[in-house]
Amino acid sequence: MGFGGTIGIVTFFGLILAVYFRDTFDPDSIKGKRVVITGSSTGIGEQLAYEYSKLGARVLITARREKVLQEVVSKCKELGATEAFYIPLDMSNKSDTEKLIQEAETRFGGLDHLIMNHIASNYLQLWNGDWDRYQQVMDVNLRAYVSLATSATPLLNKSKGSIAVLSSVAGKIGVPFSALYSSSKFALSGFFNAYRLELGLQEMDISITEFIIGSIDTKNAKEYSKAVFDENIFSTSATDTAHRIMKGTQERERIVYYPAYAFAYTVFRDILPGMTDKLLLASIKTDAVETVSKKP
Ligand SMILES: *[C@@H]1O[C@H](CO)[C@@H](O)[C@H](O)[C@H]1NC(C)=O
Ligand SMILES: *[C@@H]1O[C@H](CO)[C@@H](O)[C@H](O)[C@H]1NC(C)=O
């Protein structure tokens, strides 16, 4: 084949890729959207509140600390939120999760995006048979997500709305020092993949997007992980991550990997499991077991 032919073929496949990966996100589509965001006092959740606000959404945010929520809400208003409210709640409490959806109905008369982002503070430790901690992590990281989605389903069915489930590379591969966190994220994947099909079988047009997120540059991630991971692996911007989550939710994507290495881990875990483990272990500090065990 001649040089021209090769160029032709490359251009052809380039165009197909460009069409496939083209950015169809319309920022105007967010204006006026009624959005609930959990875990929004800090980190990715806080940035999500700002990204939605910049595009004129109506946001209801929650976390436990009222004072911080007040500050986030006033920034949301400054940034251009059509409306911004907060309600301090504890996601380990099932009636609080129900209260959040009732609050959305009272404030907005409905709901378009349910963004579930909160987690039990993920300080790293070896699994040591701490069953109180087990219960806490499962209540906050798993039961609250199931409960929020359950309460929100009638509202989301009405609006043909969207659910965002924030997960992690640790929801696709087992990450040491995070066994409980990992298992709660694996469980979310099982639940929401089944729930998506069940909604479809009942002809409810609600999208569910699972977000497989890598190590993001947030204060908490760095603080909780510093005994185990080098700080500089937390290099992906929380704002960029939040923007990608907003876009993936609005575009009704099924699963989003961010950044790209989150996809590599997920693909390689089944075909090269030993190598994937080695790669993961290589990012762990040599004295991690000792340091973590010494912590009270
Ligand atoms: C959960 O919250 C409700 C009010 O929303 C409160 O009455 C109840 O005591 C709380 N439960 C726990 C275990 O804290
Ligand atoms: C979902 O919404 C559709 C359209 O509004 C409605 O016909 C249907 O009854 C709803 N399904 C459930 C289970 O509420």
XYZ file of C-alpha atoms in Angstrom, residues 3-189:
187
model
C 2.004 6.309 1.455
C -1.268 8.027 0.489
C -3.249 4.894 1.344
C -1.665 4.673 4.796
C -2.437 8.323 5.475
C -6.005 7.678 4.350
C -6.452 4.757 6.725
C -4.890 6.604 9.668
C -7.130 9.621 9.002
C -10.179 7.375 8.752
C -9.563 5.708 12.139
C -8.563 9.041 13.640
C -11.922 10.461 12.608
C -13.784 7.487 14.057
C -11.937 7.930 17.369
C -12.562 11.676 17.333
C -16.288 11.116 16.820
C -16.352 8.418 19.496
C -14.548 10.520 22.096
C -15.967 13.880 21.057
C -17.028 16.100 23.889
C -20.795 16.354 23.687
C -21.163 17.981 27.100
C -23.285 21.117 26.967
C -22.581 23.380 29.983
C -26.034 24.969 29.564
C -27.633 21.603 30.310
C -26.661 21.990 33.994
C -28.491 25.293 34.485
C -31.420 24.890 36.886
C -30.679 21.207 37.552
C -31.707 20.111 41.055
C -28.681 18.449 42.592
C -27.963 16.743 45.924
C -24.301 16.215 46.856
C -23.155 14.278 49.915
C -19.800 14.686 51.645
C -19.648 18.221 50.308
C -17.838 20.068 53.103
C -14.409 19.233 51.696
C -12.446 17.553 48.908
C -14.120 16.336 45.719
C -17.622 16.868 47.183
C -16.886 20.529 47.883
C -15.486 20.999 44.366
C -18.586 19.299 42.928
C -20.744 21.878 44.689
C -18.672 24.635 43.053
C -18.645 23.073 39.567
C -22.434 22.704 39.572
C -22.831 26.227 40.976
C -20.651 27.792 38.272
C -23.116 26.442 35.697
C -26.196 27.701 37.548
C -27.516 24.520 39.161
C -29.732 24.412 42.276
C -27.696 22.597 44.902
C -28.431 20.997 48.254
C -25.294 19.918 50.073
C -24.751 17.872 53.183
C -22.019 16.760 55.583
C -21.831 16.760 59.378
C -20.177 20.120 60.087
C -22.688 22.963 59.863
C -20.191 25.795 59.977
C -18.196 24.493 57.014
C -21.381 23.825 55.052
C -22.413 27.466 55.575
C -19.130 28.610 54.064
C -19.433 26.259 51.076
C -23.002 27.388 50.425
C -22.069 31.075 50.425
C -19.288 30.343 47.944
C -21.796 28.402 45.794
C -24.020 31.491 45.686
C -21.081 33.719 44.764
C -20.155 31.340 41.946
C -23.609 31.534 40.399
C -25.784 28.783 41.857
C -29.445 29.441 41.061
C -30.157 28.268 44.619
C -27.906 26.756 47.287
C -28.935 25.090 50.556
C -27.272 22.937 53.163
C -28.465 20.508 55.783
C -26.094 19.016 58.383
C -26.666 15.247 58.546
C -24.899 12.075 59.599
C -24.771 9.490 56.813
C -24.265 6.660 59.326
C -27.858 7.314 60.425
C -30.453 5.793 58.088
C -33.188 8.284 59.000
C -30.794 11.127 58.155
C -30.316 9.711 54.647
C -34.103 9.692 54.187
C -34.304 13.217 55.571
C -31.886 14.440 52.889
C -34.133 13.311 50.043
C -37.202 14.775 51.790
C -35.306 18.050 52.059
C -34.612 17.993 48.308
C -38.300 17.456 47.635
C -39.258 20.311 49.963
C -36.680 22.731 48.567
C -36.823 21.839 44.878
C -40.034 19.860 44.399
C -37.942 17.084 42.830
C -34.451 15.930 42.020
C -32.322 15.555 38.866
C -28.866 14.443 40.060
C -28.121 12.441 43.205
C -24.344 12.629 43.720
C -23.170 10.215 46.397
C -19.624 11.034 47.390
C -19.329 10.783 51.202
C -17.215 8.130 52.942
C -16.356 7.205 56.521
C -13.012 8.894 57.199
C -10.580 6.517 55.574
C -7.593 6.499 57.903
C -5.450 3.591 56.778
C -4.896 0.601 59.010
C -4.394 -3.145 58.791
C -7.571 -5.180 59.319
C -7.445 -6.037 63.003
C -10.896 -7.372 63.836
C -12.329 -4.000 64.863
C -16.043 -4.765 64.392
C -17.259 -1.333 65.486
C -15.204 0.155 62.712
C -16.545 -2.519 60.330
C -20.129 -1.492 61.139
C -19.357 2.200 60.796
C -17.708 1.827 57.387
C -20.493 -0.379 56.026
C -23.234 1.947 57.344
C -21.666 5.074 55.884
C -20.053 3.775 52.688
C -22.652 1.199 51.683
C -25.998 1.350 53.488
C -26.287 5.135 53.147
C -25.777 4.884 49.356
C -28.425 2.183 49.057
C -30.790 4.119 51.295
C -30.322 7.432 49.466
C -30.885 5.784 46.082
C -33.966 3.979 47.396
C -35.537 7.172 48.753
C -34.629 9.154 45.645
C -35.863 6.640 43.067
C -39.480 7.943 42.823
C -38.191 11.518 42.347
C -35.532 10.457 39.843
C -38.035 8.384 37.906
C -40.230 11.459 37.539
C -37.375 13.623 36.251
C -35.577 10.854 34.292
C -32.712 11.758 36.568
C -29.245 10.453 37.335
C -27.385 8.752 40.142
C -23.628 9.168 40.579
C -21.830 6.568 42.685
C -18.353 7.692 43.677
C -16.049 4.724 43.814
C -12.339 4.194 43.572
C -9.578 2.058 42.140
C -9.942 0.359 45.560
C -13.437 -0.642 44.397
C -11.879 -2.653 41.572
C -8.722 -4.061 43.183
C -8.094 -4.911 46.836
C -5.936 -2.172 48.369
C -3.985 -3.000 51.539
C -4.534 -0.824 54.626
C -7.999 -0.148 53.189
C -9.638 -3.581 53.342
C -12.939 -2.249 54.706
C -12.993 0.710 52.351
C -12.206 -1.598 49.418
C -14.931 -4.061 50.335
C -17.558 -1.334 50.756
C -16.702 -0.001 47.275
C -16.787 -3.495 45.710
C -20.211 -3.953 47.297
C -21.481 -0.673 45.835
C -20.494 -1.885 42.400
